[in-house]
N, CA, C and O of each residue as an XYZ file, in Angstrom:
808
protein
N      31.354     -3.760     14.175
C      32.029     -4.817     13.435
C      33.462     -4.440     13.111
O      34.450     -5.133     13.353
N      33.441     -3.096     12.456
C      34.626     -3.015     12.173
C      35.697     -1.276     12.702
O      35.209     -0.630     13.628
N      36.522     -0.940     12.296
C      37.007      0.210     12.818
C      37.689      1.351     11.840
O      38.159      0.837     10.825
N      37.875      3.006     11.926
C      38.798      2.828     10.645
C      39.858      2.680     10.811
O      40.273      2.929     11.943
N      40.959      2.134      9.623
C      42.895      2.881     10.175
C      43.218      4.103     10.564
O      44.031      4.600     11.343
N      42.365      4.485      9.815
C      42.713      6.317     10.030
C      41.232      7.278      9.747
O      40.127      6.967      9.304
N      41.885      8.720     10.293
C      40.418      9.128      9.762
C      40.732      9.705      8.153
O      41.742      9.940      7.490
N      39.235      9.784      7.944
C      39.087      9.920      6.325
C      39.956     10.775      5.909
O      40.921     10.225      5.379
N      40.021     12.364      5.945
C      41.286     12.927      5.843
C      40.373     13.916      4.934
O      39.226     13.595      4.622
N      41.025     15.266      4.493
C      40.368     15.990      3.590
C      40.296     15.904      2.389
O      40.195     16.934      1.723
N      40.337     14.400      1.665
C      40.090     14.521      0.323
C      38.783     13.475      0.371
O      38.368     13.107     -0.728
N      38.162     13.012      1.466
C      37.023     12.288      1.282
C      35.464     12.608      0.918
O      35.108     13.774      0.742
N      34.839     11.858      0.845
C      33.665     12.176      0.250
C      32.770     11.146      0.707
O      33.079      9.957      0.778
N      31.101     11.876      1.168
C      29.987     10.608      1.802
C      29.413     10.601      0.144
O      28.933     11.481     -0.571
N      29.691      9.304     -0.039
C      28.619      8.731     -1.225
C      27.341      8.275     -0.794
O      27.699      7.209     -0.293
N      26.163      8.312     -0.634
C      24.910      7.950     -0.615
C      24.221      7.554     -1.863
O      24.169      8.168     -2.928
N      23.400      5.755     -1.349
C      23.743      5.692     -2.744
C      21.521      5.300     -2.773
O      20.916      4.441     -2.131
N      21.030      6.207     -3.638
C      19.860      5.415     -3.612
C      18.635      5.763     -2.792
O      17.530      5.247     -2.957
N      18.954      6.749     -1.831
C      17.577      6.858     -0.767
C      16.681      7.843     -1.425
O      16.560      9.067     -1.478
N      16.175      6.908     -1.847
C      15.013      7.603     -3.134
C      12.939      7.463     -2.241
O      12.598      6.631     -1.400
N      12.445      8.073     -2.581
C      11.002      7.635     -2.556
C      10.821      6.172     -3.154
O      10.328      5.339     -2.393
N      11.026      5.940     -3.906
C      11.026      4.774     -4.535
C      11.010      3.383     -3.469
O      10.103      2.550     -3.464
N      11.939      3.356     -2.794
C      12.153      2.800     -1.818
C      11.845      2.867     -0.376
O      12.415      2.212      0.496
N      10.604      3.976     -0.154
C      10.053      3.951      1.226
C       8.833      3.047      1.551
O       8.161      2.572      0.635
N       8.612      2.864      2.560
C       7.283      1.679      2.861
C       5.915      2.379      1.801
O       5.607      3.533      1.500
N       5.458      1.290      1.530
C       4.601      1.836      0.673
C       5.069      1.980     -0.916
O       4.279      1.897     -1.857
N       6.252      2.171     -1.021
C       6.470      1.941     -2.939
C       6.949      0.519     -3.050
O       7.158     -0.351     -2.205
N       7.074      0.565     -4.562
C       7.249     -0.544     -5.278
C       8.134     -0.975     -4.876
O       7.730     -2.136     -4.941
N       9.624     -1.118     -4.251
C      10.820     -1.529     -4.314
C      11.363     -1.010     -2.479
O      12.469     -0.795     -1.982
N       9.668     -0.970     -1.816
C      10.170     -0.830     -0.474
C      11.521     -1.412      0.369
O      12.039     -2.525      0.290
N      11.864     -0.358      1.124
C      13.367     -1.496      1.661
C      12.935     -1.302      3.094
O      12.421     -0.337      3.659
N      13.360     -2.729      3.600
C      13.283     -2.499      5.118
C      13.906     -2.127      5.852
O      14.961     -2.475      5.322
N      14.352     -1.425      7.170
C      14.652     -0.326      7.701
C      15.604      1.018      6.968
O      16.714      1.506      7.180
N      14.491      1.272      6.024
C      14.956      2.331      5.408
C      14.720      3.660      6.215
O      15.358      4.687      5.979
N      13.611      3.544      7.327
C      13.636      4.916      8.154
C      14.141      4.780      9.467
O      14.119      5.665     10.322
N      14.666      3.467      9.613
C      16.224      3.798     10.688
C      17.256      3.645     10.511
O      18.034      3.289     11.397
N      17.586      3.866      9.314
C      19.114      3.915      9.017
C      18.937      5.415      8.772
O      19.816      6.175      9.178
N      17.833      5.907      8.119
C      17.872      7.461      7.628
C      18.570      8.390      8.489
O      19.522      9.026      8.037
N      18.062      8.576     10.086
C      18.766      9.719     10.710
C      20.109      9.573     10.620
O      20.602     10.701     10.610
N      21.156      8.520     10.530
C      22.395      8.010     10.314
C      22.978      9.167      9.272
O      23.872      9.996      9.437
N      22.141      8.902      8.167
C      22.583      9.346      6.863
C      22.612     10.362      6.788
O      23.552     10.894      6.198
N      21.419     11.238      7.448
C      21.370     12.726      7.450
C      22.690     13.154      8.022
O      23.474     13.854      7.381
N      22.974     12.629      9.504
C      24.140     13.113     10.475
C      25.453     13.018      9.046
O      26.197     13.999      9.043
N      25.628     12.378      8.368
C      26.952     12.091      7.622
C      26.364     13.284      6.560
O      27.114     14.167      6.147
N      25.163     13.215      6.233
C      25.087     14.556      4.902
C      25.367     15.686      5.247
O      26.265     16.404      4.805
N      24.256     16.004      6.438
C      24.970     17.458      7.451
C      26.134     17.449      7.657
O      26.646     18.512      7.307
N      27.087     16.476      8.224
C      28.250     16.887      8.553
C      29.244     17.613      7.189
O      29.946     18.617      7.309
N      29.101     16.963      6.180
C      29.777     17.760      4.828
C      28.785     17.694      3.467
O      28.814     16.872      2.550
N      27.961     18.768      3.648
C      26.929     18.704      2.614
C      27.434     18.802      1.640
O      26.974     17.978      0.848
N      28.569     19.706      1.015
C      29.240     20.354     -0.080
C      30.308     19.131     -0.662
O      30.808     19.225     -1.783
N      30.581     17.994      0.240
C      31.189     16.780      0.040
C      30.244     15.460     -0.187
O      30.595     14.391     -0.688
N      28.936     15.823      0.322
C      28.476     14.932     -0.219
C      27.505     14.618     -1.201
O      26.548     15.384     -1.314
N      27.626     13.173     -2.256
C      26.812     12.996     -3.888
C      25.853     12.346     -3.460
O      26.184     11.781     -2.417
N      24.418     12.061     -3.853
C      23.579     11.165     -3.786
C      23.607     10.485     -5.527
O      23.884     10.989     -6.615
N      23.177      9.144     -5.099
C      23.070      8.994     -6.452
C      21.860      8.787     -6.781
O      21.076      8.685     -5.837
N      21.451      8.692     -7.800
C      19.752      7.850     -7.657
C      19.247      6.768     -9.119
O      19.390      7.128    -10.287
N      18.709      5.547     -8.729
C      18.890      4.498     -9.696
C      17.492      5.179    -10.538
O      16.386      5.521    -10.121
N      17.930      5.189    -11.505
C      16.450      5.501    -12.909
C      15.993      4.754    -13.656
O      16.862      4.494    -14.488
N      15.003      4.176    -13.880
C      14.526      2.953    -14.178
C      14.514      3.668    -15.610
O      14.560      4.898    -15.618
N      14.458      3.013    -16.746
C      13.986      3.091    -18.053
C      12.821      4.018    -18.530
O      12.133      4.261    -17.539
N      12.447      4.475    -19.351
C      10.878      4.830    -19.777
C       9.785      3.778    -20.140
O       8.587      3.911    -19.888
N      10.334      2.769    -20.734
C       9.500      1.588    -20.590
C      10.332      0.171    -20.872
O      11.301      0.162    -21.631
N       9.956     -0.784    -20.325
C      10.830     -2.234    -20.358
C      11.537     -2.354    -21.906
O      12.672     -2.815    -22.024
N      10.725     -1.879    -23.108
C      11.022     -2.029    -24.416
C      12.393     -1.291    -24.503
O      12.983     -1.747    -25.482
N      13.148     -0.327    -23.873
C      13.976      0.966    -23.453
C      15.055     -0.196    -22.665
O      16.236      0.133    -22.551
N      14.750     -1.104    -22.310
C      15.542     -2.242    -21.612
C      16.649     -2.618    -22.288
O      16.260     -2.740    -23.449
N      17.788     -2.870    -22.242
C      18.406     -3.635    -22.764
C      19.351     -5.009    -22.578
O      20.234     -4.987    -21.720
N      19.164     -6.096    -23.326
C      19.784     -7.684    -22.748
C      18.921     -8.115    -21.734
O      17.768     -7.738    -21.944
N      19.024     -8.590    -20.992
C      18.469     -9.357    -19.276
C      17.535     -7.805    -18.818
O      16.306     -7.876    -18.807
N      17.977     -6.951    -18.591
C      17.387     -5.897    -17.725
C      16.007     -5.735    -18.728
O      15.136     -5.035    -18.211
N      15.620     -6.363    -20.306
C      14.272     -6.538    -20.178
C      13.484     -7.561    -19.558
O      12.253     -7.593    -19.553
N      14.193     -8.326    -19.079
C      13.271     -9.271    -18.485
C      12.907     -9.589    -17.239
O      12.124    -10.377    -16.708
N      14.212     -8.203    -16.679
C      14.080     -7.386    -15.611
C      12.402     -6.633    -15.050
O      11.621     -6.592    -14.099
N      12.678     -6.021    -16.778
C      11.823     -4.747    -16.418
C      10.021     -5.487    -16.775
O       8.985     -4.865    -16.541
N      10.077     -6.748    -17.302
C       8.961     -7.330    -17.506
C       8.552     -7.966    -16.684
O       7.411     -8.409    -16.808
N       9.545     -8.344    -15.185
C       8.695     -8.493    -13.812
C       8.132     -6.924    -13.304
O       6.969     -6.735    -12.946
N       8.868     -6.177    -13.334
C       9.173     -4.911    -12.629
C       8.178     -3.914    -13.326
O       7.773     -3.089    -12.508
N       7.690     -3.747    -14.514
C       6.934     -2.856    -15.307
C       6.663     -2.007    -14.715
O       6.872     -0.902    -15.216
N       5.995     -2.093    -13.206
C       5.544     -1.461    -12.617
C       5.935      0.060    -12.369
O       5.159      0.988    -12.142
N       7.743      0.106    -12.494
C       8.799      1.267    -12.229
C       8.962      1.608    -13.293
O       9.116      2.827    -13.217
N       9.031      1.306    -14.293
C       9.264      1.920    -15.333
C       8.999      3.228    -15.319
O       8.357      3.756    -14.411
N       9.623      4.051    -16.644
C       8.802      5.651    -16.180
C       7.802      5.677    -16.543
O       7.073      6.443    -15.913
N       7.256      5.039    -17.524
C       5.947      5.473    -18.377
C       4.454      5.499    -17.206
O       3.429      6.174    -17.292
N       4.923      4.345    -16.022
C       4.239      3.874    -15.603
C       4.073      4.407    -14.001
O       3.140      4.370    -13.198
N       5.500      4.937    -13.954
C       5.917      4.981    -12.274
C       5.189      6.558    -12.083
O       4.823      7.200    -13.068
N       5.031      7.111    -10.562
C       4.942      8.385     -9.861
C       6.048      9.005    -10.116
O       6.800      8.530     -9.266
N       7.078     10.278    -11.148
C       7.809     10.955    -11.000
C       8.416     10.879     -9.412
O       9.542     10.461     -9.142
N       7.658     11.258     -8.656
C       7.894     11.986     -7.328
C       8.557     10.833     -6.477
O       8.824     11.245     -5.348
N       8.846      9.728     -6.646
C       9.380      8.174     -6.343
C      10.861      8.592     -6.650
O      11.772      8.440     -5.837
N      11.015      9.137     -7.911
C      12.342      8.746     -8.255
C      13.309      9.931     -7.637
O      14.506      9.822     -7.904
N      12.795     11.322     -6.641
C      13.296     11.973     -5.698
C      14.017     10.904     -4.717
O      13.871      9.696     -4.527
N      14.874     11.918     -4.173
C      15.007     11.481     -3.034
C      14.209     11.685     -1.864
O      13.351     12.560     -1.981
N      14.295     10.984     -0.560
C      13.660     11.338      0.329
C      13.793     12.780      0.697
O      14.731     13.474      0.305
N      12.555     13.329      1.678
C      13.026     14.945      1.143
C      14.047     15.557      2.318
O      14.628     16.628      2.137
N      14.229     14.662      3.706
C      14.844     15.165      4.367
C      16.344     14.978      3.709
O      17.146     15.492      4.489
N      16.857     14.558      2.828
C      18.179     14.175      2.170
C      17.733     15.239      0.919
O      18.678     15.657      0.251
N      16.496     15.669      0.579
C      16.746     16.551     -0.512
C      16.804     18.216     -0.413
O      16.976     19.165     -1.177
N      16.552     17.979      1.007
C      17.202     19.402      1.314
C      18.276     20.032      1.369
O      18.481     21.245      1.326
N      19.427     18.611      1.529
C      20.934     18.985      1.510
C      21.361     19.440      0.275
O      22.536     19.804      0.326
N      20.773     19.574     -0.983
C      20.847     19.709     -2.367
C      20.369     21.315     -2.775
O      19.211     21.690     -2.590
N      21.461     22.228     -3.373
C      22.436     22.309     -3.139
C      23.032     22.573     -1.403
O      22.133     22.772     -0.586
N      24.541     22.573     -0.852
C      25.201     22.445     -1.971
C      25.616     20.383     -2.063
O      26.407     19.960     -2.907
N      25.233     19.872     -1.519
C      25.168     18.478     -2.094
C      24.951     18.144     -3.549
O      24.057     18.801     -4.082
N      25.488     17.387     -4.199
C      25.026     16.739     -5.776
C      24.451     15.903     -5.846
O      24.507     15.112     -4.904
N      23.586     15.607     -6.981
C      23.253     14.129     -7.262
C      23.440     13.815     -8.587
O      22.956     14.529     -9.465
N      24.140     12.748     -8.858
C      24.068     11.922     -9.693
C      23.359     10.741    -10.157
O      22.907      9.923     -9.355
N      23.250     10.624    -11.330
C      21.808      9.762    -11.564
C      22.792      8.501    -12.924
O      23.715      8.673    -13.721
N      21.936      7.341    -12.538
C      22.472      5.951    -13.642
C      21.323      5.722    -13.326
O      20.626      6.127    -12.396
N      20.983      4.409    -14.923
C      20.181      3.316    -14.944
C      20.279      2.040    -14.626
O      19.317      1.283    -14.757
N      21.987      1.463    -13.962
C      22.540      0.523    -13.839
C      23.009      0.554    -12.426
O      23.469      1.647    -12.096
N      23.009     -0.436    -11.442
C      23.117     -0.536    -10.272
C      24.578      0.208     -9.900
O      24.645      1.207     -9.184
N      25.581     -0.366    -10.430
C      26.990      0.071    -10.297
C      27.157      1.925    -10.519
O      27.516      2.490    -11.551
N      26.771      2.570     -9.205
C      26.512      3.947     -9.850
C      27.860      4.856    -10.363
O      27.829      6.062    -10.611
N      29.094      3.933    -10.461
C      30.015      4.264    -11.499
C      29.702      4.682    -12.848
O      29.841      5.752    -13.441
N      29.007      2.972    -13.334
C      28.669      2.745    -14.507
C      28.440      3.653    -15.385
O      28.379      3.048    -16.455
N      28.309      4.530    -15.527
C      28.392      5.678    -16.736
C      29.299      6.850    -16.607
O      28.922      7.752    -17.355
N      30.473      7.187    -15.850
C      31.375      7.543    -15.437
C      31.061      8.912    -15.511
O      31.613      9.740    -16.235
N      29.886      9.149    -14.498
C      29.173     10.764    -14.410
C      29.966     10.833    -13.000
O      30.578     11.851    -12.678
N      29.909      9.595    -12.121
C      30.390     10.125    -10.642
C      31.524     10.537    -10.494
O      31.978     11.480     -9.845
N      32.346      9.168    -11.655
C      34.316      9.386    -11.143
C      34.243     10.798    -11.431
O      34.696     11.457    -10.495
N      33.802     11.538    -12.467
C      33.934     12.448    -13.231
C      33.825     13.339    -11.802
O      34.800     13.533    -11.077
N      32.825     13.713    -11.597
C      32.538     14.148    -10.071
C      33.232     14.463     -9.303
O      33.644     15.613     -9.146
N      33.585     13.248     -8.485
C      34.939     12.907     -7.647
C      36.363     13.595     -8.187
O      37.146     14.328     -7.583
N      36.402     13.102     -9.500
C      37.784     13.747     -9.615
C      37.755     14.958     -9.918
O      38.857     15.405     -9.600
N      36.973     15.960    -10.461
C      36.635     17.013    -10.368
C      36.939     17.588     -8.971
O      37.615     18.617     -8.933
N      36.528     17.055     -7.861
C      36.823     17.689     -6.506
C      37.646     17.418     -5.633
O      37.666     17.906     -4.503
N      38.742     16.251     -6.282
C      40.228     15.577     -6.118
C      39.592     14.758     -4.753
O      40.252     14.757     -3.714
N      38.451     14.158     -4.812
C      38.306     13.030     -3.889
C      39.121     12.295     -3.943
O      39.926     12.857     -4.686
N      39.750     10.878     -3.530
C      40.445      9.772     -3.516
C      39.753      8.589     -2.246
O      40.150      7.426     -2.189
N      38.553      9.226     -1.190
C      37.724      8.492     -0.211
C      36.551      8.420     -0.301
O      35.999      9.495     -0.069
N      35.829      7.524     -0.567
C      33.942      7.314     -0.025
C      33.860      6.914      1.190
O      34.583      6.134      1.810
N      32.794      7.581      1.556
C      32.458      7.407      2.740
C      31.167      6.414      2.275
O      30.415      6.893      1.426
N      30.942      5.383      2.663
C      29.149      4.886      1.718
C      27.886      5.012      2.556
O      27.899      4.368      3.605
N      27.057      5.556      2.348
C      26.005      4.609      3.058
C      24.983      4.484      1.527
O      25.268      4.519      0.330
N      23.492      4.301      2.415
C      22.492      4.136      1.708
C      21.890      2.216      1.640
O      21.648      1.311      2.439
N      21.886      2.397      0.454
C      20.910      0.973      0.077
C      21.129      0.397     -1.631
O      21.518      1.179     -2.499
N      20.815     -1.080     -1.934
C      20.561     -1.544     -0.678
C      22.123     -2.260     -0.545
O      22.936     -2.191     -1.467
N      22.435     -3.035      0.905
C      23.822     -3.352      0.610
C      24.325     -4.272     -0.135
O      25.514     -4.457     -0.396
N      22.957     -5.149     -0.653
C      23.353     -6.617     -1.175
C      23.264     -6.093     -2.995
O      23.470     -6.913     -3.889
N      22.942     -4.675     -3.269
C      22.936     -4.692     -4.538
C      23.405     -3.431     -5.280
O      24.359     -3.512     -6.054
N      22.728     -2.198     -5.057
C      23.798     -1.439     -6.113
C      24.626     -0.992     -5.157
O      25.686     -0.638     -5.674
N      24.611     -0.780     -3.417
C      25.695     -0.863     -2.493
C      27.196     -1.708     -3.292
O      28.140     -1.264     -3.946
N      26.859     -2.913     -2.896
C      27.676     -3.933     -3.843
C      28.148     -3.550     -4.766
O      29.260     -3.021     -4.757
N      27.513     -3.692     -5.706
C      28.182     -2.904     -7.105
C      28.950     -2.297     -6.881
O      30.093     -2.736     -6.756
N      28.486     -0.396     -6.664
C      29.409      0.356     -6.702
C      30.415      0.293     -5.525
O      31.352      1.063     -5.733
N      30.482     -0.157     -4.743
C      32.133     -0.830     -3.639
C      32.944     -1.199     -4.280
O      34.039     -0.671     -4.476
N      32.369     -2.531     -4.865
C      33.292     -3.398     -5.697
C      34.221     -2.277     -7.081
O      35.441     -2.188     -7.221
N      33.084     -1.537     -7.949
C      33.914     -0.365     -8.881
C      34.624      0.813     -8.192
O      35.339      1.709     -8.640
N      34.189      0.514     -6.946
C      35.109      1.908     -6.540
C      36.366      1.451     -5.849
O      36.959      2.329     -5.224
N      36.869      0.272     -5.845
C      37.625     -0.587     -5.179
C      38.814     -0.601     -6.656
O      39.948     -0.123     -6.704
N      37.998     -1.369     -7.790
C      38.704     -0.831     -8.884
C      39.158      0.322     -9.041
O      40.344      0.650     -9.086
N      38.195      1.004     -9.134
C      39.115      2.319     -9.733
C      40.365      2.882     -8.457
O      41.277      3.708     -8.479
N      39.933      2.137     -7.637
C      41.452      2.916     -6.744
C      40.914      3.443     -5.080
O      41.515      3.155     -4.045
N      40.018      4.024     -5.141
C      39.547      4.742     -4.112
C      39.944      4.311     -2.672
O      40.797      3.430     -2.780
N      39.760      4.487     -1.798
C      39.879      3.805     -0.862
C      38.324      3.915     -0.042
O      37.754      4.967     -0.335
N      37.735      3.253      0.683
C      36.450      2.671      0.637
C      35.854      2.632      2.150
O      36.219      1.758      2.936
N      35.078      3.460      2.443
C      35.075      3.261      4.051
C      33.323      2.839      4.095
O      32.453      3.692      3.918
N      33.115      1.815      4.282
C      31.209      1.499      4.745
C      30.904      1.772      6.469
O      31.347      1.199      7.464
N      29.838      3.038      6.280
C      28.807      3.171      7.187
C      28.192      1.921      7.567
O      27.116      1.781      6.985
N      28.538      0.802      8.461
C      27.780      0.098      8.605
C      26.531     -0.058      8.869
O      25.762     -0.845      8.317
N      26.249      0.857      9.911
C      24.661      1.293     10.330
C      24.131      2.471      9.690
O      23.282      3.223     10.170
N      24.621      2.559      8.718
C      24.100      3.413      8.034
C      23.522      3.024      6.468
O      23.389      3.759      5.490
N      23.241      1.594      6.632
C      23.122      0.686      4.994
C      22.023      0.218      5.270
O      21.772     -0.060      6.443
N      21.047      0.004      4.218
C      19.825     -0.673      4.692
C      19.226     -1.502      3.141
O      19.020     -0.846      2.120
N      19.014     -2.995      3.214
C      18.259     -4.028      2.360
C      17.392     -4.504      2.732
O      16.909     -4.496      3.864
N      16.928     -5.215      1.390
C      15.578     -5.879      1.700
C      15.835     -6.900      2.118
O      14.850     -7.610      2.320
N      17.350     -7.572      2.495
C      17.411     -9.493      3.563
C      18.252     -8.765      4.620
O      19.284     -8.097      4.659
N      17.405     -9.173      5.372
C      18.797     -9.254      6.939
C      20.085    -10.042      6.567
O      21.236     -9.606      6.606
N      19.633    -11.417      6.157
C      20.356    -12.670      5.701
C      21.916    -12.093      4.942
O      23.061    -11.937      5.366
N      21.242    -11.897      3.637
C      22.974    -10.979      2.819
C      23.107     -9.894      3.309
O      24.331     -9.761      3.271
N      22.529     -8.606      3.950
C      23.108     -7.608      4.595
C      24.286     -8.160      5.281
O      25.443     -7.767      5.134
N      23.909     -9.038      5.989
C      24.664     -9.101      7.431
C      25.865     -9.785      6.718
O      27.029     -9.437      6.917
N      25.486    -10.811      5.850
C      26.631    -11.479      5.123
C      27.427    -10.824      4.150
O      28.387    -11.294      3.538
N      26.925     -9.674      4.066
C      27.884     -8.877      3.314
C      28.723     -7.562      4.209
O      29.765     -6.961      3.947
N      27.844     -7.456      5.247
C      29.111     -6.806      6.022
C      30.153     -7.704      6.470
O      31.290     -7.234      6.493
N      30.020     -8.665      6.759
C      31.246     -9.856      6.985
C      32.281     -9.897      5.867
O      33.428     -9.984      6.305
N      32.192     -9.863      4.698
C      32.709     -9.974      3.436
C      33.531     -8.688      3.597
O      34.722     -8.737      3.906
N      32.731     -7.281      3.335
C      33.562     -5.922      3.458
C      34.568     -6.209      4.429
O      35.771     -6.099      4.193
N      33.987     -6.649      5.738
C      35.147     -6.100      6.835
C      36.647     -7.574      6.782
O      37.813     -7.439      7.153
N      35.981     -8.820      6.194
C      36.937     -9.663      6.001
C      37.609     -9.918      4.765
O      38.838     -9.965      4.720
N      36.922    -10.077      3.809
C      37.187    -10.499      2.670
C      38.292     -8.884      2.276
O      39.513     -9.029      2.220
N      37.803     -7.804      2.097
C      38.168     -7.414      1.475
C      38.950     -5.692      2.496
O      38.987     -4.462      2.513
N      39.485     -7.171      3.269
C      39.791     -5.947      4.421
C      40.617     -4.692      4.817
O      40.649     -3.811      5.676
N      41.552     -5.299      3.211
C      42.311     -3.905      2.969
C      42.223     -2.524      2.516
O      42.727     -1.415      2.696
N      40.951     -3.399      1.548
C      40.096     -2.371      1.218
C      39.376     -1.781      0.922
O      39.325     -1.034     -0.055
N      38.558     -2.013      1.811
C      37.726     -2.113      2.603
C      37.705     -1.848      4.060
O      38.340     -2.693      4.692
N      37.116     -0.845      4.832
C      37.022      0.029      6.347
C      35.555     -0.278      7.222
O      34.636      0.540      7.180
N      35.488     -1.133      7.752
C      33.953     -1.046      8.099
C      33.912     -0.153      9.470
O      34.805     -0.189     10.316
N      32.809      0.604      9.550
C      32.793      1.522     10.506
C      31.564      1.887     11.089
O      30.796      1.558     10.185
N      30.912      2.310     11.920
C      29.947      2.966     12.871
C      29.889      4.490     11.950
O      30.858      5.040     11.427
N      28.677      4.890     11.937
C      28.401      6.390     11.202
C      29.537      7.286     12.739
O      30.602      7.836     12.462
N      29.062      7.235     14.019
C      29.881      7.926     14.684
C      30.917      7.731     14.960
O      31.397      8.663     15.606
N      31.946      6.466     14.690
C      33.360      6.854     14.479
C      33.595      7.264     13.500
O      34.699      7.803     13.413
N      32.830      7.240     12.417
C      33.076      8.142     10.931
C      32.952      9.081     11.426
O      34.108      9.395     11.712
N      32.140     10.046     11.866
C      31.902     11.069     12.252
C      32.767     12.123     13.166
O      32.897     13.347     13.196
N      33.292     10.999     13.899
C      34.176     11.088     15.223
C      35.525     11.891     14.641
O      36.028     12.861     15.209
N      36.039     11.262     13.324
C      36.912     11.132     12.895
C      37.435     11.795     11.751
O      38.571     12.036     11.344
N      36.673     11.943     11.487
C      36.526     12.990      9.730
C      36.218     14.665     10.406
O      35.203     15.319     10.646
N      37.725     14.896     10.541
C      37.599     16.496     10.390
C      37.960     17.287      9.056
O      38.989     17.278      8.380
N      36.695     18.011      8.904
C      36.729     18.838      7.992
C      37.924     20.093      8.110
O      38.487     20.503      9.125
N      38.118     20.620      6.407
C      39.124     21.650      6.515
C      38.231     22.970      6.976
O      37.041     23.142      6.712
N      39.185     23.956      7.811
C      38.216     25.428      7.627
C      38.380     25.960      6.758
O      37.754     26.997      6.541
């Protein structure tokens, strides 16, 4: 779909956002092709493990722990809650949890995995100024955090085949959006011209 201007350069960073247990066939919040976008993701984690954050969404301890709308969230959803959920869900998948260390993860309760300013903190800590994105899903905390990392400045490169939701329908309509709408800034790309392109420092 789309290409980069340039390559990422040495202040970038693969954000992964979400590839949790939680989300494999078989859990509560299954996503669909979550195990073929995976080898994608690995190739971008391997390529700079020490550059790259996972984040991972944490549901509440119980819906009552909710706050505004997200209880009435969590009163379809109960099911995830912690009180209720498998610990071992809210891992990541384990071939992505091997990259850890030296990979990070960062953890929110709110889709926008800005939202509690543990990541910028992160990032600027290691004088990032590029995401690289993949993960899941694209129509939602994908979304989110693009859109806040667009704010805060960053410059923004999406793994296209490397994103995976639960609609074909807004996936697809939201890679159209990244690569048009917001095309300045916004980079849509193939994991292997990312790959292609992003040389690391020695």
């Amino acid at each position: 779909m789309g290409q980069l201007l340039s390559p990422p350069g040495p202040r970038a960073a693969h954000l992964c956002i979400d590839m949790q247990r939680l989300f494999e066939p078989g859990a509560p919040w299954a996503t669909p092709w979550m195990d073929r976008v995976l080898p994608r993701i690995i190739k971008l984690a391997q390529h700079a493990p020490e550059r790259t954050v996972f984040t991972r969404f944490i549901p509440p301890r119980s819906k009552h722990d909710a706050r505004g709308i997200w209880r009435a969230y969590y009163e379809k959803w109960e099911c995830v809650t912690r009180e209720r959920l498998d610990p071992e869900l809210i891992e990541l998948v384990p071939a992505l949890a091997a990259c850890v260390p030296p990979a990070a993860i960062v953890d929110r309760p709110i889709y926008n995995a800005f939202g509690n300013g543990r990541l910028q903190a992160h990032l600027d800590a290691h004088g990032i100024d590029t995401v690289i994105v993949s993960g899941g899903e694209t129509d939602v905390c994908v979304l989110a955090t693009v859109l806040a990392a667009i704010d805060i400045g960053y410059r923004v490169i999406v793994a296209e085949d490397a994103l995976c939701s639960s609609s074909d329908q807004s996936h697809d309509a939201l890679l159209q959006l990244y690569a048009e709408r917001f095309s300045i800034q916004i980079e849509v790309a193939s994991t292997a011209d990312i790959l292609r392109m992003w040389i690391l420092d020695d």
